[in-house]
Amino acid sequence: MGCTYPTIQWYQNGGLIFTDKASQEKAKTFKDLIQQVHEPGICGQCGGCVSFCFAGDLTAIEMGPEGKPHYKDEENCLKCGICFLICPQISILDEEIKEEYNWKLPIGNYQRITTAISTKKEVLENCSDGGVVTSILLALLERNLIDGAIVSQKTGPFGRKPIIATTYEEILSAAGSRFIGTSQVEELGNYTTYSPAMRELGNIRNLDLLRIAVVGTPCQIHTIRKMQNLGVTPAHVVKYTIGLFCMENFSFNRSEKEYIEHRLGFKMEDIKKINIREDFIVTLKSNDVIYIPLKEIDKLARPACFACTDYTNDFADISMGGIGSPEGYTTTIIRTEEGKMMYNEAKRNNYIQEISKSHKNYSLVSDRLDKLTYFAIKKRERGLFTLEKLKKGELEHLKQMKHDEEIVT
Ligand code: SF4
Ligand code: SF4
Ligand code: SF4
């Protein structure tokens, strides 16, 4: 397949033009995103296209109340193609990014894999999987290596929204994992575990922050790498990327919520925290812990997640999650020099402790790479299978992967 993206040139004032008429005519725009991403149902609603739309204040596109992007005023579209290029579901820049990050199967390039745990009591009380993400951010902030971080903050038992955290307390407020419904979608009876961090990155432009860290899912970090590759602002202020392992995120409406409550025997309001590892782990306010096989709630995964192939966040500076380590500990994949610096800074200054070979629990982490490989391959195969089906026209829309007669009420 030939290269279809336009040759673009940036003006010093931040504007851009296509360098030739052929490129202008060939430029893929939001219209192509509708056709290639929205219509088959693989839009992950990350908000990147809207946040970084080059029409800026002219507002050509916007997020709809149900969380999906659409044209607000097509006349204002500059046909620059940026939204198309940075969408994580479009593979145009993938080869360049893979080369830049020395990507290889099955879990991307890396220097070292470790198991660690936060040393901070206040982090461990709230976090999932060892609290290393939060502790590394705290170390970076307190040692004046960042001005802030984009993280997801709890807003209640269901609430979780992306924020730009610039204080210790704000970073701490993001420890843990819970269901959310962003205010607009919750009002419509829709709930999701997905926190749209890219929308917050768009707001960085209005702040005086020059060095930030972003914690994100593989699709979000992928978009940031595309933006950095193209020189789209404000990607230049992202100095550190912390990637979370991600098999899928979940979204459900009111009737699906009632279905899971009935099937699983607890009310969403009773949930204290959730954690996604080999199983979907729910801790209730009563402190009872329920393990639900992922297969059982696969039906509630966001349709776009079935077409996603990256589990271990292959393009992040450092990737983290619980898989491969005992419960209560964080597996970290240190990939780049920035990732190594972040990890070592936190370790040297006693924000985190590494489980070394002499540790009594070390035997529990010996099959780390096998487990990561297993999940990475499983997700890649699922994503490629889905994409192939869509390509062959055997699946008109991904909703067919998600809903079956059992779930549609
Ligand atoms: S102006 Fe550019 S980024 Fe915005 S919708 Fe049009 S093509 Fe996409
Ligand atoms: S996945 Fe993100 S960038 Fe792509 S169309 Fe959907 S909201 Fe826009
Ligand atoms: S599986 Fe995770 S990384 Fe992939 S689209 Fe869903 S939320 Fe994004």
Short mmCIF file of C-alpha atoms and ligand atoms in Angstrom, two decimals:
data_model
loop_
_atom_site.label_atom_id
_atom_site.label_comp_id
_atom_site.label_asym_id
_atom_site.label_seq_id
_atom_site.Cartn_x
_atom_site.Cartn_y
_atom_site.Cartn_z
CA MET A 1 0.00 0.00 0.00
CA GLY A 2 1.45 3.38 -1.02
CA CYS A 3 1.95 6.24 1.39
CA THR A 4 -1.21 8.35 1.44
CA TYR A 5 -0.44 11.01 3.99
CA PRO A 6 0.34 14.53 2.84
CA THR A 7 3.69 16.24 2.78
CA ILE A 8 3.27 19.02 5.30
CA GLN A 9 5.35 21.97 6.25
CA TRP A 10 5.14 23.86 9.51
CA TYR A 11 5.27 27.63 9.68
CA GLN A 12 7.04 29.24 12.59
CA ASN A 13 3.72 30.59 13.87
CA GLY A 14 2.45 27.04 14.22
CA GLY A 15 0.43 26.99 11.02
CA LEU A 16 0.89 24.36 8.37
CA ILE A 17 0.37 23.94 4.66
CA PHE A 18 0.59 21.07 2.26
CA THR A 19 3.57 21.50 0.03
CA ASP A 20 1.88 20.48 -3.19
CA LYS A 21 -1.53 20.29 -4.79
CA ALA A 22 -1.42 16.52 -5.14
CA SER A 23 -0.91 16.19 -1.38
CA GLN A 24 -3.77 18.59 -0.75
CA GLU A 25 -6.06 16.51 -2.89
CA LYS A 26 -4.92 13.24 -1.38
CA ALA A 27 -5.06 14.41 2.25
CA LYS A 28 -7.20 12.16 4.35
CA THR A 29 -9.43 14.11 6.66
CA PHE A 30 -12.00 13.59 9.36
CA LYS A 31 -14.35 12.32 6.67
CA ASP A 32 -11.96 9.37 6.14
CA LEU A 33 -11.83 8.78 9.89
CA ILE A 34 -15.60 8.47 9.88
CA GLN A 35 -15.40 5.92 7.09
CA GLN A 36 -12.40 3.91 8.27
CA VAL A 37 -12.73 4.13 12.04
CA HIS A 38 -16.19 5.23 13.16
CA GLU A 39 -18.34 3.23 10.78
CA PRO A 40 -16.68 -0.16 11.52
CA GLY A 41 -16.91 0.70 15.24
CA ILE A 42 -13.19 0.83 16.07
CA CYS A 43 -13.16 4.41 17.41
CA GLY A 44 -11.86 4.15 20.97
CA GLN A 45 -13.23 7.61 21.81
CA CYS A 46 -9.79 8.79 22.91
CA GLY A 47 -10.64 12.35 21.85
CA GLY A 48 -7.25 12.87 20.19
CA CYS A 49 -8.74 13.97 16.87
CA VAL A 50 -10.84 16.67 18.55
CA SER A 51 -8.20 17.85 21.04
CA PHE A 52 -5.57 18.34 18.36
CA CYS A 53 -7.76 19.36 15.42
CA PHE A 54 -5.85 21.98 13.54
CA ALA A 55 -8.92 24.15 13.04
CA GLY A 56 -8.53 25.11 16.72
CA ASP A 57 -11.01 27.81 17.76
CA LEU A 58 -12.92 27.39 14.50
CA THR A 59 -14.16 24.10 15.99
CA ALA A 60 -14.58 21.88 12.99
CA ILE A 61 -15.16 18.74 15.08
CA GLU A 62 -16.28 18.03 18.65
CA MET A 63 -17.01 15.15 21.02
CA GLY A 64 -20.70 14.31 21.08
CA PRO A 65 -22.62 13.81 24.33
CA GLU A 66 -22.25 10.03 24.00
CA GLY A 67 -18.45 10.39 23.83
CA LYS A 68 -17.93 10.03 20.07
CA PRO A 69 -16.37 12.69 17.83
CA HIS A 70 -18.37 14.25 15.01
CA TYR A 71 -18.36 17.29 12.73
CA LYS A 72 -19.55 20.46 14.41
CA ASP A 73 -19.06 22.54 11.29
CA GLU A 74 -17.55 20.74 8.33
CA GLU A 75 -17.01 24.08 6.55
CA ASN A 76 -14.34 24.91 9.13
CA CYS A 77 -12.27 21.79 8.40
CA LEU A 78 -8.88 22.82 6.99
CA LYS A 79 -8.38 19.38 5.45
CA CYS A 80 -4.94 19.21 7.05
CA GLY A 81 -5.17 15.48 7.79
CA ILE A 82 -3.79 15.73 11.33
CA CYS A 83 -6.79 14.00 12.92
CA PHE A 84 -6.37 11.10 10.51
CA LEU A 85 -2.64 10.77 11.06
CA ILE A 86 -2.74 10.75 14.85
CA CYS A 87 -5.72 8.45 15.32
CA PRO A 88 -4.41 5.29 17.05
CA GLN A 89 -6.61 3.12 14.81
CA ILE A 90 -4.87 4.33 11.64
CA SER A 91 -1.62 2.53 10.90
CA ILE A 92 0.01 5.02 8.49
CA LEU A 93 2.89 6.04 10.79
CA ASP A 94 3.31 2.70 12.52
CA GLU A 95 6.35 1.48 10.63
CA GLU A 96 8.27 4.69 11.38
CA ILE A 97 7.36 4.53 15.06
CA LYS A 98 8.27 0.86 15.29
CA GLU A 99 11.65 1.63 13.80
CA GLU A 100 12.21 4.58 16.12
CA TYR A 101 11.51 2.42 19.18
CA ASN A 102 13.26 -0.72 17.88
CA TRP A 103 9.96 -2.55 18.22
CA LYS A 104 9.96 -6.33 18.14
CA LEU A 105 7.58 -9.15 18.94
CA PRO A 106 6.16 -10.11 21.35
CA ILE A 107 6.40 -7.29 23.94
CA GLY A 108 8.37 -4.57 22.20
CA ASN A 109 11.92 -3.48 22.93
CA TYR A 110 13.11 -3.35 26.54
CA GLN A 111 16.21 -3.08 28.69
CA ARG A 112 15.01 -4.81 31.83
CA ILE A 113 11.90 -6.29 33.48
CA THR A 114 11.47 -5.92 37.23
CA THR A 115 9.01 -6.43 40.06
CA ALA A 116 8.69 -3.58 42.53
CA ILE A 117 6.47 -2.06 45.19
CA SER A 118 5.91 1.44 46.53
CA THR A 119 7.47 2.26 49.89
CA LYS A 120 4.82 4.92 50.60
CA LYS A 121 2.06 3.85 52.98
CA GLU A 122 -0.39 6.42 51.61
CA VAL A 123 0.14 5.06 48.09
CA LEU A 124 -0.22 1.39 49.08
CA GLU A 125 -3.48 2.10 50.90
CA ASN A 126 -5.16 3.27 47.69
CA CYS A 127 -3.38 1.73 44.78
CA SER A 128 -3.63 -1.38 42.64
CA ASP A 129 -0.65 -3.59 41.88
CA GLY A 130 2.07 -2.16 44.08
CA GLY A 131 1.66 1.56 43.46
CA VAL A 132 4.84 1.97 41.45
CA VAL A 133 3.22 4.25 38.84
CA THR A 134 2.13 6.72 41.51
CA SER A 135 5.41 6.52 43.39
CA ILE A 136 7.49 7.18 40.29
CA LEU A 137 5.36 10.26 39.54
CA LEU A 138 5.77 11.48 43.11
CA ALA A 139 9.54 11.03 42.84
CA LEU A 140 9.66 12.95 39.55
CA LEU A 141 7.56 15.79 40.95
CA GLU A 142 9.34 16.09 44.30
CA ARG A 143 12.74 16.00 42.65
CA ASN A 144 11.64 18.75 40.27
CA LEU A 145 12.01 16.64 37.14
CA ILE A 146 8.45 17.34 35.95
CA ASP A 147 6.02 20.24 36.28
CA GLY A 148 3.00 17.96 36.28
CA ALA A 149 1.50 14.69 35.11
CA ILE A 150 -1.63 13.62 33.30
CA VAL A 151 -3.30 11.01 35.46
CA SER A 152 -6.83 9.76 36.16
CA GLN A 153 -8.43 10.99 39.33
CA LYS A 154 -11.17 9.27 41.29
CA THR A 155 -14.37 11.26 41.48
CA GLY A 156 -16.44 8.74 43.46
CA PRO A 157 -17.25 5.03 43.36
CA PHE A 158 -17.81 5.32 39.59
CA GLY A 159 -15.92 8.49 38.95
CA ARG A 160 -12.59 8.75 37.21
CA LYS A 161 -11.49 11.59 35.00
CA PRO A 162 -8.18 12.70 33.54
CA ILE A 163 -6.50 15.64 35.27
CA ILE A 164 -3.24 17.51 35.03
CA ALA A 165 -1.78 16.86 38.48
CA THR A 166 0.78 19.37 39.69
CA THR A 167 0.84 18.56 43.43
CA TYR A 168 1.65 15.55 45.61
CA GLU A 169 -2.01 15.31 46.69
CA GLU A 170 -3.32 15.40 43.14
CA ILE A 171 -0.98 12.61 42.05
CA LEU A 172 -1.94 10.59 45.11
CA SER A 173 -5.63 11.05 44.29
CA ALA A 174 -5.06 9.08 41.10
CA ALA A 175 -3.85 5.88 42.83
CA GLY A 176 -6.15 2.91 42.22
CA SER A 177 -8.62 1.77 39.63
CA ARG A 178 -12.38 2.27 39.64
CA PHE A 179 -15.32 2.45 37.34
CA ILE A 180 -16.07 5.85 35.93
CA GLY A 181 -18.70 7.63 33.96
CA THR A 182 -17.52 10.99 32.75
CA SER A 183 -20.22 13.47 33.72
CA GLN A 184 -21.78 13.71 30.28
CA VAL A 185 -21.91 10.01 29.56
CA GLU A 186 -22.95 9.09 33.09
CA GLU A 187 -25.97 11.33 32.76
CA LEU A 188 -26.94 9.28 29.75
CA GLY A 189 -26.62 6.09 31.78
CA ASN A 190 -23.32 5.04 30.22
CA TYR A 191 -20.37 3.92 32.32
CA THR A 192 -16.80 3.29 31.33
CA THR A 193 -13.48 2.36 32.87
CA TYR A 194 -11.71 4.33 30.12
CA SER A 195 -10.25 7.68 31.13
CA PRO A 196 -9.78 9.93 28.06
CA ALA A 197 -6.32 11.29 28.92
CA MET A 198 -5.76 12.73 25.44
CA ARG A 199 -8.46 15.33 26.02
CA GLU A 200 -6.51 16.62 29.01
CA LEU A 201 -3.30 16.76 27.00
CA GLY A 202 -5.07 19.22 24.69
CA ASN A 203 -5.54 21.57 27.67
CA ILE A 204 -1.78 21.62 28.38
CA ARG A 205 -1.48 24.22 25.61
CA ASN A 206 -3.15 26.78 27.88
CA LEU A 207 -0.85 26.15 30.85
CA ASP A 208 2.70 27.04 31.64
CA LEU A 209 3.91 23.45 31.97
CA LEU A 210 6.94 22.51 29.96
CA ARG A 211 7.82 19.08 31.33
CA ILE A 212 5.04 16.61 31.88
CA ALA A 213 4.64 12.89 32.34
CA VAL A 214 1.64 11.06 30.88
CA VAL A 215 0.18 7.85 32.25
CA GLY A 216 -1.84 6.14 29.55
CA THR A 217 -3.17 3.05 27.85
CA PRO A 218 -1.33 1.69 24.78
CA CYS A 219 -3.72 3.53 22.42
CA GLN A 220 -3.04 6.83 24.19
CA ILE A 221 0.74 6.44 24.24
CA HIS A 222 0.58 5.41 20.58
CA THR A 223 -1.18 8.69 19.72
CA ILE A 224 1.44 10.69 21.65
CA ARG A 225 4.23 8.96 19.72
CA LYS A 226 2.49 9.83 16.45
CA MET A 227 2.13 13.45 17.52
CA GLN A 228 5.81 13.58 18.52
CA ASN A 229 6.74 12.06 15.18
CA LEU A 230 4.76 14.75 13.32
CA GLY A 231 5.76 17.59 15.66
CA VAL A 232 2.14 18.30 16.66
CA THR A 233 1.97 20.53 19.75
CA PRO A 234 1.79 20.06 22.70
CA ALA A 235 3.45 16.63 22.35
CA HIS A 236 6.87 18.29 22.79
CA VAL A 237 6.15 18.89 26.50
CA VAL A 238 5.60 15.18 27.13
CA LYS A 239 8.99 14.21 28.56
CA TYR A 240 8.03 10.88 30.09
CA THR A 241 5.44 8.27 29.17
CA ILE A 242 4.29 5.64 31.65
CA GLY A 243 2.27 2.98 29.86
CA LEU A 244 -0.27 0.72 31.54
CA PHE A 245 -0.77 -2.88 30.41
CA CYS A 246 -4.19 -3.11 28.84
CA MET A 247 -6.22 -6.09 27.69
CA GLU A 248 -9.41 -4.07 27.37
CA ASN A 249 -11.47 -1.36 28.98
CA PHE A 250 -15.14 -1.67 29.73
CA SER A 251 -18.22 0.33 28.95
CA PHE A 252 -21.81 -0.42 29.65
CA ASN A 253 -25.18 1.23 29.69
CA ARG A 254 -27.87 1.14 32.32
CA SER A 255 -29.45 -2.12 31.20
CA GLU A 256 -26.07 -3.82 30.91
CA LYS A 257 -25.24 -2.51 34.39
CA GLU A 258 -28.37 -4.18 35.73
CA TYR A 259 -27.42 -7.37 33.90
CA ILE A 260 -23.96 -7.55 35.50
CA GLU A 261 -25.31 -6.70 38.93
CA HIS A 262 -27.82 -9.53 38.61
CA ARG A 263 -25.30 -11.99 37.17
CA LEU A 264 -22.47 -11.21 39.59
CA GLY A 265 -24.52 -10.59 42.69
CA PHE A 266 -23.35 -7.13 43.79
CA LYS A 267 -24.31 -3.52 43.19
CA MET A 268 -21.87 -1.23 41.40
CA GLU A 269 -22.32 1.21 44.27
CA ASP A 270 -20.82 -1.45 46.61
CA ILE A 271 -17.50 -1.50 44.76
CA LYS A 272 -14.49 -0.14 46.62
CA LYS A 273 -11.93 -0.76 43.89
CA ILE A 274 -11.32 -2.81 40.79
CA ASN A 275 -8.17 -4.27 39.35
CA ILE A 276 -7.63 -6.02 36.03
CA ARG A 277 -5.02 -8.80 36.04
CA GLU A 278 -5.49 -12.39 34.85
CA ASP A 279 -9.01 -11.87 36.22
CA PHE A 280 -11.23 -8.87 36.76
CA ILE A 281 -10.83 -8.37 40.51
CA VAL A 282 -13.50 -6.49 42.43
CA THR A 283 -12.99 -5.42 46.04
CA LEU A 284 -16.30 -4.55 47.67
CA LYS A 285 -16.76 -1.98 50.41
CA SER A 286 -17.27 -4.94 52.77
CA ASN A 287 -13.67 -5.91 51.83
CA ASP A 288 -14.90 -9.10 50.12
CA VAL A 289 -12.83 -9.75 47.00
CA ILE A 290 -14.48 -11.28 43.92
CA TYR A 291 -12.49 -12.76 41.03
CA ILE A 292 -14.36 -12.68 37.70
CA PRO A 293 -12.74 -14.44 34.73
CA LEU A 294 -12.12 -11.89 31.97
CA LYS A 295 -13.92 -14.19 29.54
CA GLU A 296 -17.10 -13.73 31.53
CA ILE A 297 -17.12 -9.97 31.17
CA ASP A 298 -15.51 -9.78 27.74
CA LYS A 299 -18.95 -8.90 26.46
CA LEU A 300 -18.72 -5.59 28.27
CA ALA A 301 -15.40 -4.63 26.71
CA ARG A 302 -15.51 -1.53 24.54
CA PRO A 303 -15.92 -2.70 20.93
CA ALA A 304 -12.78 -0.80 19.83
CA CYS A 305 -10.68 -2.83 22.26
CA PHE A 306 -11.30 -6.01 20.26
CA ALA A 307 -9.42 -4.45 17.34
CA CYS A 308 -6.43 -3.42 19.46
CA THR A 309 -3.18 -5.40 19.33
CA ASP A 310 -0.91 -3.83 21.96
CA TYR A 311 -1.03 -5.30 25.47
CA THR A 312 2.29 -4.29 27.02
CA ASN A 313 2.27 -0.65 25.88
CA ASP A 314 5.17 -1.21 23.54
CA PHE A 315 6.03 2.44 22.81
CA ALA A 316 6.03 3.81 26.36
CA ASP A 317 9.25 4.72 28.18
CA ILE A 318 8.27 2.31 30.91
CA SER A 319 5.28 -0.06 30.96
CA MET A 320 3.57 -1.31 34.11
CA GLY A 321 0.84 -3.54 35.41
CA GLY A 322 0.22 -6.47 37.70
CA ILE A 323 0.70 -9.40 35.31
CA GLY A 324 3.78 -11.48 36.10
CA SER A 325 4.16 -10.35 39.71
CA PRO A 326 2.43 -11.50 42.91
CA GLU A 327 -0.69 -9.54 43.88
CA GLY A 328 0.25 -6.24 45.45
CA TYR A 329 3.40 -5.82 43.32
CA THR A 330 4.05 -4.03 40.02
CA THR A 331 5.71 -5.57 36.98
CA THR A 332 7.73 -2.91 35.15
CA ILE A 333 9.18 -3.12 31.65
CA ILE A 334 11.93 -0.53 31.39
CA ARG A 335 12.26 0.31 27.71
CA THR A 336 14.01 3.62 27.01
CA GLU A 337 16.71 5.74 28.69
CA GLU A 338 13.91 7.98 30.03
CA GLY A 339 12.21 4.91 31.49
CA LYS A 340 15.48 3.82 33.13
CA MET A 341 16.04 7.29 34.57
CA MET A 342 12.50 7.47 36.06
CA TYR A 343 12.76 4.02 37.63
CA ASN A 344 16.25 4.51 39.03
CA GLU A 345 15.38 7.96 40.40
CA ALA A 346 12.42 6.52 42.31
CA LYS A 347 14.42 3.52 43.52
CA ARG A 348 17.51 5.50 44.55
CA ASN A 349 15.39 7.95 46.54
CA ASN A 350 13.45 5.19 48.26
CA TYR A 351 10.04 5.76 46.66
CA ILE A 352 10.00 2.17 45.40
CA GLN A 353 11.67 -1.07 46.39
CA GLU A 354 12.68 -3.71 43.87
CA ILE A 355 12.18 -7.41 44.56
CA SER A 356 15.72 -8.62 43.97
CA LYS A 357 16.95 -12.18 43.57
CA SER A 358 17.60 -12.46 47.31
CA HIS A 359 14.00 -11.49 48.19
CA LYS A 360 11.86 -14.24 49.75
CA ASN A 361 9.12 -13.68 47.11
CA TYR A 362 11.47 -13.74 44.13
CA SER A 363 10.48 -17.28 43.12
CA LEU A 364 6.93 -15.97 42.50
CA VAL A 365 8.12 -13.66 39.75
CA SER A 366 10.35 -16.04 37.82
CA ASP A 367 7.80 -16.61 35.03
CA ARG A 368 7.19 -12.87 34.42
CA LEU A 369 8.31 -12.83 30.81
CA ASP A 370 6.28 -15.96 29.98
CA LYS A 371 3.10 -14.41 31.37
CA LEU A 372 3.64 -11.08 29.60
CA THR A 373 4.35 -12.92 26.37
CA TYR A 374 1.23 -15.04 26.76
CA PHE A 375 -1.06 -12.02 27.23
CA ALA A 376 0.68 -9.99 24.53
CA ILE A 377 0.25 -12.80 21.98
CA LYS A 378 -3.34 -13.45 23.03
CA LYS A 379 -4.27 -9.80 22.56
CA ARG A 380 -2.39 -9.41 19.29
CA GLU A 381 -4.10 -12.49 17.85
CA ARG A 382 -7.51 -11.25 18.94
CA GLY A 383 -6.91 -7.81 17.43
CA LEU A 384 -5.56 -9.16 14.14
CA PHE A 385 -8.42 -11.65 13.90
CA THR A 386 -10.96 -8.84 14.37
CA LEU A 387 -9.25 -6.52 11.90
CA GLU A 388 -9.06 -9.30 9.34
CA LYS A 389 -12.75 -10.02 9.74
CA LEU A 390 -13.57 -6.34 9.31
CA LYS A 391 -11.35 -6.15 6.23
CA LYS A 392 -13.02 -9.15 4.65
CA GLY A 393 -16.43 -7.66 5.37
CA GLU A 394 -17.37 -10.60 7.58
CA LEU A 395 -18.12 -8.20 10.39
CA GLU A 396 -20.00 -5.05 9.54
CA HIS A 397 -19.54 -3.43 12.89
CA LEU A 398 -17.63 -4.39 16.02
CA LYS A 399 -20.81 -4.32 18.05
CA GLN A 400 -21.28 -7.80 16.62
CA MET A 401 -18.21 -8.89 18.59
CA LYS A 402 -19.54 -7.35 21.75
CA HIS A 403 -23.22 -8.04 21.95
CA ASP A 404 -24.90 -11.38 21.86
CA GLU A 405 -28.42 -12.38 22.80
CA GLU A 406 -27.29 -12.91 26.38
CA ILE A 407 -26.40 -9.29 26.94
CA VAL A 408 -28.84 -7.33 24.84
CA THR A 409 -31.92 -6.85 26.95
S1 SF4 B 1 -9.04 20.66 10.36
FE1 SF4 B 1 -7.59 18.97 10.11
S2 SF4 B 1 -7.58 18.00 12.12
FE2 SF4 B 1 -9.44 19.26 12.03
S3 SF4 B 1 -11.09 17.93 11.25
FE3 SF4 B 1 -10.21 18.95 9.49
S4 SF4 B 1 -8.65 17.49 8.75
FE4 SF4 B 1 -9.12 16.92 10.84
S1 SF4 B 2 -9.95 6.66 18.12
FE1 SF4 B 2 -9.56 8.71 18.97
S2 SF4 B 2 -8.51 9.83 17.33
FE2 SF4 B 2 -9.47 8.03 16.39
S3 SF4 B 2 -11.46 8.74 15.70
FE3 SF4 B 2 -11.78 7.90 17.71
S4 SF4 B 2 -11.61 9.65 19.10
FE4 SF4 B 2 -10.72 10.26 17.16
S1 SF4 B 3 -7.58 -2.33 24.65
FE1 SF4 B 3 -6.72 -0.68 25.88
S2 SF4 B 3 -5.18 0.20 24.53
FE2 SF4 B 3 -6.55 -0.96 23.24
S3 SF4 B 3 -8.14 0.45 22.55
FE3 SF4 B 3 -8.89 -0.55 24.41
S4 SF4 B 3 -8.32 0.88 26.04
FE4 SF4 B 3 -7.05 1.41 24.25
#
